[in-house]
C-alpha positions as MATLAB code, in Angstrom:
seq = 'XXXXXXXXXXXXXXXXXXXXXXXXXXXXXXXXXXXXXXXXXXXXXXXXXXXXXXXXXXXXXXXXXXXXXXXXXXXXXXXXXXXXXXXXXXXXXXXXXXXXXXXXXXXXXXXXXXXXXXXXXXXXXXXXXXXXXXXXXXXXXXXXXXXXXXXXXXXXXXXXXXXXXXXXXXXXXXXXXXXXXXXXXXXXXXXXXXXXXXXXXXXXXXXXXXXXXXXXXXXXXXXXXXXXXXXXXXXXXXXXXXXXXXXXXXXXXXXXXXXXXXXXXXXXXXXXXXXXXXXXXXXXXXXXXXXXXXXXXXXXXXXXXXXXXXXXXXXXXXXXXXXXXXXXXXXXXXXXXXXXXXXXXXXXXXXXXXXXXXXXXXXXXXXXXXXXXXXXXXXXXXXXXXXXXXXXXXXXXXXXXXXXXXXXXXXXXXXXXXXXXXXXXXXXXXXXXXXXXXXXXXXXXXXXXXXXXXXXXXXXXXXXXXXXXXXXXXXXXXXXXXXXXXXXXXXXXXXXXXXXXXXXXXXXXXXXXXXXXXXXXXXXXXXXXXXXXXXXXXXXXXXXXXXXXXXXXXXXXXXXXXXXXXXXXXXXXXXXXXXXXXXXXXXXXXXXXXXXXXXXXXXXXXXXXXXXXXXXXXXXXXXXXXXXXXXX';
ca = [
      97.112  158.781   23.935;
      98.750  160.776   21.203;
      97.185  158.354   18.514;
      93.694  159.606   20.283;
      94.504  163.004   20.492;
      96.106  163.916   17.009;
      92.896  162.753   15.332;
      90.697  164.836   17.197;
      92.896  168.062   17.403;
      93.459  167.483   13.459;
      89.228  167.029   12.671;
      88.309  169.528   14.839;
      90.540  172.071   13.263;
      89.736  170.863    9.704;
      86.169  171.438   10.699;
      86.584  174.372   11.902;
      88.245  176.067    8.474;
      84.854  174.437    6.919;
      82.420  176.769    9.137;
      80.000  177.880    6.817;
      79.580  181.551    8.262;
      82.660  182.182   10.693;
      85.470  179.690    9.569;
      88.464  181.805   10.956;
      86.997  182.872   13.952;
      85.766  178.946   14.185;
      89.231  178.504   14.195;
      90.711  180.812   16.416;
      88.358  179.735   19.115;
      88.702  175.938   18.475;
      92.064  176.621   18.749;
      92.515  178.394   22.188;
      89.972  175.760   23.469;
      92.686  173.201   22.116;
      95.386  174.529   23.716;
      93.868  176.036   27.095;
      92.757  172.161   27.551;
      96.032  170.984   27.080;
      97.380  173.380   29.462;
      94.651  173.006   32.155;
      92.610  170.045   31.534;
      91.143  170.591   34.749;
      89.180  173.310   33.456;
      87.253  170.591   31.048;
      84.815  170.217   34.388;
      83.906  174.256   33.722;
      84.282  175.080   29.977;
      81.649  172.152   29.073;
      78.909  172.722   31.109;
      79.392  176.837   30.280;
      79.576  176.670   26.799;
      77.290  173.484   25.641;
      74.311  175.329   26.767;
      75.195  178.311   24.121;
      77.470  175.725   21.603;
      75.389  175.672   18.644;
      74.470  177.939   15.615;
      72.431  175.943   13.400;
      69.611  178.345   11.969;
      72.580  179.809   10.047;
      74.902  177.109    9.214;
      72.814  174.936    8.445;
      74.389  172.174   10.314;
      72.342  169.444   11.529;
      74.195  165.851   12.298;
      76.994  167.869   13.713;
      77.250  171.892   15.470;
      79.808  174.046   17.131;
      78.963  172.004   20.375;
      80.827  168.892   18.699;
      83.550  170.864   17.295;
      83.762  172.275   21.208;
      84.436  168.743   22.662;
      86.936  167.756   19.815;
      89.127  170.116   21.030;
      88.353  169.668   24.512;
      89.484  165.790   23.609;
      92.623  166.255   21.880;
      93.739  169.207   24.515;
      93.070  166.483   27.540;
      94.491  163.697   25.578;
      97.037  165.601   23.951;
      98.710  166.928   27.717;
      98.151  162.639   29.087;
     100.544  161.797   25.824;
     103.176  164.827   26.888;
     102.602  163.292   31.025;
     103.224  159.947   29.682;
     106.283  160.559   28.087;
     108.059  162.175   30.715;
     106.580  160.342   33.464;
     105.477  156.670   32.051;
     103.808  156.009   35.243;
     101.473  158.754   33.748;
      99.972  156.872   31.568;
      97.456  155.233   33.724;
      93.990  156.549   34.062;
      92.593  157.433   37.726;
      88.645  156.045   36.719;
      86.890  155.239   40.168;
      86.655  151.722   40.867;
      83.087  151.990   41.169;
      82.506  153.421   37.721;
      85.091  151.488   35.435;
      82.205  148.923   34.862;
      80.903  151.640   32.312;
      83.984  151.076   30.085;
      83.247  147.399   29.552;
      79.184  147.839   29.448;
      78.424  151.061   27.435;
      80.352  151.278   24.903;
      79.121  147.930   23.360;
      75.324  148.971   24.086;
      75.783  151.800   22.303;
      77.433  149.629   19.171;
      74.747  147.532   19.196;
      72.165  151.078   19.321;
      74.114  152.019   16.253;
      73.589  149.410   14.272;
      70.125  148.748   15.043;
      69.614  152.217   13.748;
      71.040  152.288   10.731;
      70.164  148.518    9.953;
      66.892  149.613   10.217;
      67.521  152.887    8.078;
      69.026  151.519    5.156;
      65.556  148.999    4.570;
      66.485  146.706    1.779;
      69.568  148.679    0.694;
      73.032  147.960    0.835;
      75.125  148.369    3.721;
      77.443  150.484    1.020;
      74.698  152.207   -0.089;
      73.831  153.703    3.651;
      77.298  154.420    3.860;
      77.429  156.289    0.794;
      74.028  158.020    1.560;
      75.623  158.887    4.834;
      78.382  160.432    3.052;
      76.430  162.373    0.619;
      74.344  164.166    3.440;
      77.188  164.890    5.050;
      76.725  167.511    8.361;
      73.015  167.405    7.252;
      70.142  165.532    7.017;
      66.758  164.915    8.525;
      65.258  162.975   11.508;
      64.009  160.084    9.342;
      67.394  159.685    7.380;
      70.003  157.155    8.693;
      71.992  160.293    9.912;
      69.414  160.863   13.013;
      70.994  157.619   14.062;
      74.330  159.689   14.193;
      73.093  162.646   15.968;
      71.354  161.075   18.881;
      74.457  158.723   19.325;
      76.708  161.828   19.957;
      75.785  162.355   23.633;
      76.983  158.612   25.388;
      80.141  157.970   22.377;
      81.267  162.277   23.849;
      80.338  161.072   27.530;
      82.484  157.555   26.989;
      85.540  159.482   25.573;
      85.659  162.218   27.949;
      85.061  160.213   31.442;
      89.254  158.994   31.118;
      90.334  163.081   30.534;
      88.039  164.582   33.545;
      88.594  161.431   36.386;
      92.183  162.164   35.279;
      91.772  165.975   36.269;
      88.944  165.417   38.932;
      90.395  167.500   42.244;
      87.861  169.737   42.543;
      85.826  168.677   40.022;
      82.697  168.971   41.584;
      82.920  172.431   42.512;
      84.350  173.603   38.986;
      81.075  171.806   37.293;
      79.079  173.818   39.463;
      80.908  177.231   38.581;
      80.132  175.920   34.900;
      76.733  175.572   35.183;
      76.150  178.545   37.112;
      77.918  180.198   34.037;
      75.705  178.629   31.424;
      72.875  179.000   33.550;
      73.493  182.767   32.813;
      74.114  182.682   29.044;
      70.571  180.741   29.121;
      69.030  183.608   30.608;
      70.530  186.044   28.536;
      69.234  184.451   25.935;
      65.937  184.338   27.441;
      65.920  188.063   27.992;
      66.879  188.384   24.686;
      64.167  186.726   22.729;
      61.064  187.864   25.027;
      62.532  191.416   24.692;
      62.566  191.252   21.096;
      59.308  188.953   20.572;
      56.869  189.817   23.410;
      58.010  192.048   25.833;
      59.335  191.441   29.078;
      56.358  191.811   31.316;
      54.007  190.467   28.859;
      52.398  187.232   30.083;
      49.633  186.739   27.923;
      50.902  186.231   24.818;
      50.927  182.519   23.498;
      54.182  182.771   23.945;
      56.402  180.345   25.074;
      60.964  180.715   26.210;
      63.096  178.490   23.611;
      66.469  180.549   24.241;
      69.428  179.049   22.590;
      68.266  175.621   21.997;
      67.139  175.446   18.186;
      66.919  171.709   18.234;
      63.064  172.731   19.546;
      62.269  173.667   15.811;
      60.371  170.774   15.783;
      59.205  171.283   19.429;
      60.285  169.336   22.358;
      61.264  170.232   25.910;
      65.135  171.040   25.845;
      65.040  173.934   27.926;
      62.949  172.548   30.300;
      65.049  169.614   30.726;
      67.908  172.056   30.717;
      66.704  174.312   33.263;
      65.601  172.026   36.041;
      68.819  170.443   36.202;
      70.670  173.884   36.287;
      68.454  176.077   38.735;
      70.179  173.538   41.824;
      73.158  175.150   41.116;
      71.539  178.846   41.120;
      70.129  177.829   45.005;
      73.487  176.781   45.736;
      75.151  179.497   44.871;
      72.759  182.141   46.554;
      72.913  179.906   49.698;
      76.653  179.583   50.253;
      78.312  183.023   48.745;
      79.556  185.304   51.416;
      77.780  188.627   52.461;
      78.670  191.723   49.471;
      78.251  191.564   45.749;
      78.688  187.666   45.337;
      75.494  187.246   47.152;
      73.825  189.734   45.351;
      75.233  188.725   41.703;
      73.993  184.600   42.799;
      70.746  186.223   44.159;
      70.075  188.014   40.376;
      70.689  184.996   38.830;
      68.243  183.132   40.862;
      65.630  185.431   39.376;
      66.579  185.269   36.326;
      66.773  181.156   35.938;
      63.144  181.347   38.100;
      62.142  184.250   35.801;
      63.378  181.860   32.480;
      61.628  178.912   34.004;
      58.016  180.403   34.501;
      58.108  181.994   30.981;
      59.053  178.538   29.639;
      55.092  177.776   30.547;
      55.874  173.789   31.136;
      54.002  172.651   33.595;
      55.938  170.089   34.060;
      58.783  171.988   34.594;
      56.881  173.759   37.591;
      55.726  170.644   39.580;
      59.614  169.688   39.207;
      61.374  172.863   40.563;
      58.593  172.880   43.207;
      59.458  169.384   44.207;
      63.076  169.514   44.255;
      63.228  172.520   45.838;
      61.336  171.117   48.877;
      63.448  167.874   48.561;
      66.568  169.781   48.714;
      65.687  171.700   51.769;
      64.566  168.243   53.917;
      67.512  167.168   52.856;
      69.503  169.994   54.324;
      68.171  170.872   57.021;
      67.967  166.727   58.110;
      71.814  166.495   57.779;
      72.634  169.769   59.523;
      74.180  171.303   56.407;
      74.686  175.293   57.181;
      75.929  177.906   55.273;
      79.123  179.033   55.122;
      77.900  182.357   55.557;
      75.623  181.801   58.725;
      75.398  185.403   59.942;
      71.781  187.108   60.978;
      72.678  189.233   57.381;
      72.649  185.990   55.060;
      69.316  184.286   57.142;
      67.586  187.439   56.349;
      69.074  187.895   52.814;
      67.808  184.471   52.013;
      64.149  185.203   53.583;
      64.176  188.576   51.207;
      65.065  186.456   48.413;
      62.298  183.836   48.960;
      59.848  186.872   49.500;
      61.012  188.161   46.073;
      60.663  184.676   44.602;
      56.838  184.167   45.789;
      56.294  187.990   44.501;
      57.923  187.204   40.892;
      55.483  184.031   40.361;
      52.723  185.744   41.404;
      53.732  188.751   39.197;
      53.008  185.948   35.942;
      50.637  183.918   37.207;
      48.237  187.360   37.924;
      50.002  189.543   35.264;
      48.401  187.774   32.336;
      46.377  184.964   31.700;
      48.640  182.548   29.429;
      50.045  180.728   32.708;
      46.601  179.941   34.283;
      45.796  178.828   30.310;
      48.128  176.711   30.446;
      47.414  175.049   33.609;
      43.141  174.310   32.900;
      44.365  172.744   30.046;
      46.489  169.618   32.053;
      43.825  167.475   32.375;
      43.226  167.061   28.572;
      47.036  167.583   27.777;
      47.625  164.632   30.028;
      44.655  162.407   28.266;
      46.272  163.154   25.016;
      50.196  162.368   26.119;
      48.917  159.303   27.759;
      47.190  158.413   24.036;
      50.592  159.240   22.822;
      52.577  157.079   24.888;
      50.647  154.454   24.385;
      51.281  154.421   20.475;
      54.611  154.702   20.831;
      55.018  151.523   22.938;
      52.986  149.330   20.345;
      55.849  149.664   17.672;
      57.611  147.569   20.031;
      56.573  144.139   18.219;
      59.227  141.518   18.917;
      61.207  140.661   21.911;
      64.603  141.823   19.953;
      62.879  145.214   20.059;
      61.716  144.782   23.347;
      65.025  144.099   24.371;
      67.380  146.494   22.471;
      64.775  148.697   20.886;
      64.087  149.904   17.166;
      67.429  151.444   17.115;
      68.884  154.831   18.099;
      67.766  157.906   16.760;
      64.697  155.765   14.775;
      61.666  156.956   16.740;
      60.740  159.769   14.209;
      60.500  157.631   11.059;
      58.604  154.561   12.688;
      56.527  156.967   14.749;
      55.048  158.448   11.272;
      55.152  155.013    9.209;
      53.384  153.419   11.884;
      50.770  155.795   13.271;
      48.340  157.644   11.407;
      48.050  160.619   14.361;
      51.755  161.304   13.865;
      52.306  161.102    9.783;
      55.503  163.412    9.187;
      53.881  166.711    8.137;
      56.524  167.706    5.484;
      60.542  166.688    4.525;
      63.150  168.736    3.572;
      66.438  166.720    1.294;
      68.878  168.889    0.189;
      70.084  167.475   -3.188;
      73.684  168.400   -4.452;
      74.388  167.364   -8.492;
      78.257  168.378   -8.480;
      79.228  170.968  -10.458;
      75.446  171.717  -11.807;
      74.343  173.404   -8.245;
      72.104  172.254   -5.101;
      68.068  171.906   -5.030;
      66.196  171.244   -2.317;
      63.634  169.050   -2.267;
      60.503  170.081   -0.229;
      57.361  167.847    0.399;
      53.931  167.248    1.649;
      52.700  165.645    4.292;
      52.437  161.918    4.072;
      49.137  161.936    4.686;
      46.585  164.375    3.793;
      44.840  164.073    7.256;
      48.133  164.725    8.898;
      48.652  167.789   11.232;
      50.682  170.400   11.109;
      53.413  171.438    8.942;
      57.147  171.295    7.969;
      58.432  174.557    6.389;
      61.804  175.753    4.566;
      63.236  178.519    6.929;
      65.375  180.998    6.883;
      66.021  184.131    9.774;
      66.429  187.196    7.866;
      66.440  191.047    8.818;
      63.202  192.728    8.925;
      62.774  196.358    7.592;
      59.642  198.348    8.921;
      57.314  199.200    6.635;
      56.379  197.851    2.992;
      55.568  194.120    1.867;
      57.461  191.854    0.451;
      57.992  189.482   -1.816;
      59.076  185.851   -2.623;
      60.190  184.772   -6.201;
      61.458  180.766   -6.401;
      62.856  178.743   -9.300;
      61.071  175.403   -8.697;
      60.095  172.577  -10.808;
      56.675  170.114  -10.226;
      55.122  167.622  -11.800;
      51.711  168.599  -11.095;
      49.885  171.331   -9.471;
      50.430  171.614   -5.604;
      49.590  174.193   -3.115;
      52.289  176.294   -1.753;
      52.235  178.404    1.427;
      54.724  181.252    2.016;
      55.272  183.544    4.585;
      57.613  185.658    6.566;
      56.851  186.671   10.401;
      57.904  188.256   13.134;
      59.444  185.392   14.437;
      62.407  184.035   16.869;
      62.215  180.091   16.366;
      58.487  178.760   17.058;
      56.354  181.351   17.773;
      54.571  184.053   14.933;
      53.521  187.255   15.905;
      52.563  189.677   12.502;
      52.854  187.518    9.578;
      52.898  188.869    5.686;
      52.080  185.179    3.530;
      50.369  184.204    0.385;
      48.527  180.651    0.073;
      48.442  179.734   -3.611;
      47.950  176.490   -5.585;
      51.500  177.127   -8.347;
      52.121  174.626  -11.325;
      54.675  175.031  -14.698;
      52.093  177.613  -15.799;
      52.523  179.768  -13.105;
      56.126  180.492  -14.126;
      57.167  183.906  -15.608;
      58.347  184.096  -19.446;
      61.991  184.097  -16.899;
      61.335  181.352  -15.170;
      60.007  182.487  -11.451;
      57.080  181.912   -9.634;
      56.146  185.471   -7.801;
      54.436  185.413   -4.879;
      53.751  188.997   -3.270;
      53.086  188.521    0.437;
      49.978  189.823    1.822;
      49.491  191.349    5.112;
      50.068  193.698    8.212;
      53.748  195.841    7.935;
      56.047  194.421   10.006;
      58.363  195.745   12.294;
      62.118  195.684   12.395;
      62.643  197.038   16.087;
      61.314  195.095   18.981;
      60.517  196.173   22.485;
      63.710  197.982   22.491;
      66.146  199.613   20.392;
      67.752  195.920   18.931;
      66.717  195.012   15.336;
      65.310  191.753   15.444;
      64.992  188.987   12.568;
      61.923  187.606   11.444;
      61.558  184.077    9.368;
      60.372  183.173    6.175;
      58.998  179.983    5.803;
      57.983  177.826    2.677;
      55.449  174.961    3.002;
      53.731  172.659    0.699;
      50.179  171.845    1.874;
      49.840  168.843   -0.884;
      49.699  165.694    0.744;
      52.069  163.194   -1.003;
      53.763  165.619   -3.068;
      56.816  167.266   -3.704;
      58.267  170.697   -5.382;
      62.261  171.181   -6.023;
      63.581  174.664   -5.438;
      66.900  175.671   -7.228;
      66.775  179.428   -5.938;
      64.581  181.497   -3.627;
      64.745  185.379   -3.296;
      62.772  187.663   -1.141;
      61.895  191.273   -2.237;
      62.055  193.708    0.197;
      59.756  197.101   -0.637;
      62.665  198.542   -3.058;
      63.115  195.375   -4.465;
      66.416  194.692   -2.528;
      66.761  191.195   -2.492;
      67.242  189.948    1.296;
      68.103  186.451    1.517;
      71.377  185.076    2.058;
      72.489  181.511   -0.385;
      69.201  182.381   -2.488;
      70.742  179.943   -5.404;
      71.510  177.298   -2.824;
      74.969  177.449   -3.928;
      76.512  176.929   -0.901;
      73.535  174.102   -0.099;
      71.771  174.655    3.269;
      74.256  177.346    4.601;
      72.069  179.821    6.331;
      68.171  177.646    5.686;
      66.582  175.442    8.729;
      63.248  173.771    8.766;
      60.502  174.498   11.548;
      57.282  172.483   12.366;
      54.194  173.730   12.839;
      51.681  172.724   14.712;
      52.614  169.006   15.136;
      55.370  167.448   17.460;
      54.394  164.296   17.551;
      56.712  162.450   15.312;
      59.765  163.791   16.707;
      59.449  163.143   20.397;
      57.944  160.484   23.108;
      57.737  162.890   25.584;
      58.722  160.564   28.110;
      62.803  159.904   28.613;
      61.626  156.741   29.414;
      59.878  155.538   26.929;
      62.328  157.138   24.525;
      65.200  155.237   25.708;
      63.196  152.203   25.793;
      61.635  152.909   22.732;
      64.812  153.146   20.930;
      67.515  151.442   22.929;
      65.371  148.540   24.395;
      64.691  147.773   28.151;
      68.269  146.202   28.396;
      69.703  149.862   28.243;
      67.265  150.858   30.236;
      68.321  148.571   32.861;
      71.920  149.706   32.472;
      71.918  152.967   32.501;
      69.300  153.221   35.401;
      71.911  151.106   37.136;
      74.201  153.645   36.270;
      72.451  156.672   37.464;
      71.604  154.724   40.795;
      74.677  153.990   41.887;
      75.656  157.892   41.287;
      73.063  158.588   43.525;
      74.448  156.066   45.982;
      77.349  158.293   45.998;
      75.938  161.638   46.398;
      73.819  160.208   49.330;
      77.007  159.164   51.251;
      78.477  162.498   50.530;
      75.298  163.981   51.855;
      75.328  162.212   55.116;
      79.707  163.275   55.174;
      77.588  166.751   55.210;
      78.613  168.051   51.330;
      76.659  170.401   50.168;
      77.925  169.936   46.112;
      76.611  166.517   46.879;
      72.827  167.542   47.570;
      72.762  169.662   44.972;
      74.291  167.931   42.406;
      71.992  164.723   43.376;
      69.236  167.186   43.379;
      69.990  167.906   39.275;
      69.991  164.677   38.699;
      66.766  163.933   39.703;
      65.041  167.161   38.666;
      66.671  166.209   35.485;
      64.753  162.826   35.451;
      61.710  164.022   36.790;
      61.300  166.918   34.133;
      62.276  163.902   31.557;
      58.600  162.412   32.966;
      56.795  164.577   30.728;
      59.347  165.632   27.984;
      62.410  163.304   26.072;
      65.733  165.339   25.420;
      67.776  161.701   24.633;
      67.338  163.176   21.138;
      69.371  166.537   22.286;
      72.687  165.723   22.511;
      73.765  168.996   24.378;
      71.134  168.886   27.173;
      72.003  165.021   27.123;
      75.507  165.564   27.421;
      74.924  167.820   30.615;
      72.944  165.250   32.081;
      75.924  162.811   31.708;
      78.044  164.982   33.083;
      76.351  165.013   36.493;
      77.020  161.039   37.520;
      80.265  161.096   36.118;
      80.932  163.854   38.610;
      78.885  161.715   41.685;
      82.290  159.480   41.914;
      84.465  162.566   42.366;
      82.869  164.515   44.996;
      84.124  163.564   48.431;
      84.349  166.864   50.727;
      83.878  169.714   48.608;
      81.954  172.884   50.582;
];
């Protein structure tokens, strides 16, 4: 165990002192996670399903292949491990593991799929290079990269290789597991709708439901779209019923009451409508369920039964309140019929890159879906890539280009959040280098991750020529002022983007600067010195390349329909468990079957495989089906 453990504890503290924006307090944090784990591994169940959810900071660190949320369960690891080693060696006996029998099969059966995942990925990655050269490409991109590089392969991995090493550490700790995962979620569940509250406060008002606007929170993996909150949210809001149902009469009640407003509040402003006909349906699921096994509340006074009818009331009074209170939700719902027609058109091209049985059967490889997607289908050409170039001592460029086709949809921009100041227009100067002529679009909006309000931008075809005798190209931004205060007193960011419109070109940038009305420069890195500290990328426009949609398809996409059968096996037999703890009358049982399946249901219209926080939640859930025997 202490072979495991040192490694972890010694990378995740190494990573930590390279943070790119808060390396001490990185570390301090890492650190007490480190040791509270060792001390109380027990609390592993809570800490990771109340942090993940908030565990990442990658608009400003630039991070991509790895985020706080990895750094999080390397500490998590070596604490757990680290206190088995310290067990062992006083108490040998210690040293054996307490896995359920019924779930040890995963030991012998997952980790290999996911070996043979791996290398289908980057096999398929590294083309006709060398298996050293993807290794030393690997290297080079180090905690970055891009969803058609080998290091996607990497990133979607994370989720099953952090499940398969932390299943030993929590069965180990698992009294009360079931009930501590719960507190957890109920926890992150909050820091969600912070979050929430947060960005529509800032962006588009609280009570504004009319805007295009659509809830992203805290999960920036959606800069290129997809439905992590959504999958996110219908597996937590079980947990927000159960709480409101079984806390006791005074200001638990209340407090599990607000937060059932605020997750139902987060998941109507989300506008998936996906995610509605799922919290509908497990809602109504759960309370069959309940009532057909005679589960009561602990609280079963003539207070709570009213309490509870209040709340409902409140509930049916808050959806009407956005369904009536603007006209984006009903929008949103005339348009499912030709939505639908154009996923189903979607699906459909992503199962014909499945060519050969081996790809039937284990799949293109893991994380590959983006770059086979746009090689092999016209509708979903990659709309732009960013590669971040580093030449050693002589600096970093990055490399921005076109879309691959000049049909394609969409865009892919350089991003960065920075500060807004009211008033004024600004402008953008870059050092950049082309071969030929190539439009260039900039801009900077009012903007929180996907969504523009007031944008200042200037469209402008830029070659050599348009250099100054210096060497910049200027580009004043034209537009409406924007403003630096939202709909309260909070500053709020706004984003500057960069995008070239050529198709099948590319521009190098080796320093970008942004003017403010003074001619205060505003950016942070503008040489790129410290590479892509503080710049993302967002898409425009165009999802389609990144995501199947379908959690499904995905897996079998990408994994093949032997994983498939595995870990639908695997989910199954969870449920098998929760079911007899039902019928033993467990509540934690119903709901925490009940997240599973609105988990999988949501997945029926979006794919978060390719999220490895949201997926590690989800994996959290059956490994805590074999634990739960009479919790209340």
């Amino acid at each position: 165990m202490a072979l495991f453990a040192l490694p972890c504890a010694g990378l995740c503290l190494y990573a930590a002192a390279q943070h790119p924006v808060a390396p001490m307090l990185a570390l301090s944090l890492l650190a007490a996670a480190l040791v509270w784990a060792m001390w109380r591994p027990v609390d592993l169940w809570f800490v990771l399903p109340a942090l993940l959810p908030v565990a990442s900071f990658a608009p400003w660190t630039g991070w991509w292949v790895v985020d706080e949320s990895d750094l999080l369960v390397l500490a998590l690891l070596g604490g757990a491990y680290g206190r088995w080693a310290l067990d062992a060696w006083r108490v040998p006996a210690a040293v054996h593991g307490t896995t359920p029998a019924g779930i040890r099969w995963a030991y012998w059966v997952l980790p290999p799929l996911l070996v043979v995942g791996v290398w289908r990925g980057l096999d398929d990655a590294r083309g006709a290079a060398s298996w050293v050269a993807l290794l030393a490409d690997l290297w080079a991109q180090g905690p970055h990269g891009d969803y058609d590089q080998p290091g996607n392969t990497l990133r979607v991995a994370k989720s099953l290789a952090w499940g398969l090493l932390l299943m030993p550490a929590l069965y180990r700790s698992s009294r009360g597991a079931a009930l501590r995962l719960a507190r957890g979620m109920l926890v992150g569940l909050f820091f969600v709708c912070i979050a929430v509250l947060w960005e529509r406060g800032l962006y588009v008002g609280w009570l504004d439901f009319s805007a295009n606007y659509r809830t992203v929170a805290w999960f920036w993996e959606m800069h290129v779209g997809g439905g992590a909150i959504d999958a996110y949210l219908a597996m937590a809001l079980p947990f927000a019923w159960w709480a409101a149902w079984s806390a006791p009469h005074g200001w638990r009640w209340y407090a599990a009451a607000g937060l059932v407003l605020l997750a139902t509040y987060a998941v109507l402003t989300a506008y998936a409508r996906g995610l509605y006909l799922t919290v509908v349906i497990t809602a109504v699921g759960m309370a069959w369920l309940a009532h057909r096994h005679r589960l009561k509340a602990p609280d079963a006074t003539l207070w709570h039964r009213r309490a509870m009818a209040w709340l409902l009331v409140a509930l049916v009074v808050e959806i009407l309140a956005v369904w009536v209170g603007g006209a984006f939700m009903s929008d949103r719902l005339s348009r499912s019929n030709a939505d639908l027609h154009q996923r189903l058109a979607h699906w459909k091209r992503g199962v014909h890159m499945l060519h050969t049985p081996g790809q039937w059967v284990l799949g293109l490889g893991l994380g590959r879906l983006p770059a086979q997607y746009s090689a092999q289908n016209p509708e979903g050409a990659l709309p732009g890539r960013v590669r971040w170039v580093r030449h050693g001592d002589a600096g970093n460029e990055v490399w921005l280009y076109g879309p691959q086709r000049a049909d394609a949809k969409g865009g892919l921009a350089l991003t960065q959040h920075v500060p807004l100041e009211s008033g004024g227009h600004y402008t953008v100067r870059l050092r950049a280098h082309m071969d030929a002529p190539m439009w260039l679009k900039v801009q900077l909006c009012e903007q929180y991750l996907l969504y523009q309000a007031r944008c200042q931008l200037r469209t402008r075809q830029v070659s050599e020529a348009s250099k100054t005798t210096d060497g910049w190209i200027v580009l004043p931004l034209l537009g409406p002022a924007l403003a630096s205060g939202g709909h309260g007193t909070v500053s709020r960011d706004g984003v500057l983007s960069i995008q070239l419109l050529q198709a099948n070109a590319s521009i190098r940038i080796t320093a970008v600067e942004l003017l403010d009305k003074s001619g205060r420069q505003v950016l942070k890195n503008p040489d790129l010195a410290l590479g892509p500290r503080y710049w993302s990328s967002i898409a425009y426009g165009n999802f389609l390349p990144w995501h199947m949609d379908n959690l499904l398809l995905e897996l079998l996409i990408e994994r093949g329909l032997l994983a498939v059968l595995i870990l639908a096996l695997a989910v199954a037999w969870a449920l098998l468990q929760l079911a007899r703890g039902v019928r033993r009358g467990s509540p934690l049982a119903l709901v925490v079957g009940g997240s599973i399946i609105a988990g999988l249901m949501a997945g029926g219209l979006v794919s978060f495989a390719e999220v490895p926080r949201v997926s590690l939640v989800l994996w959290l859930l059956p490994i805590v089906s074999f634990c739960i025997t009479e919790d209340r």
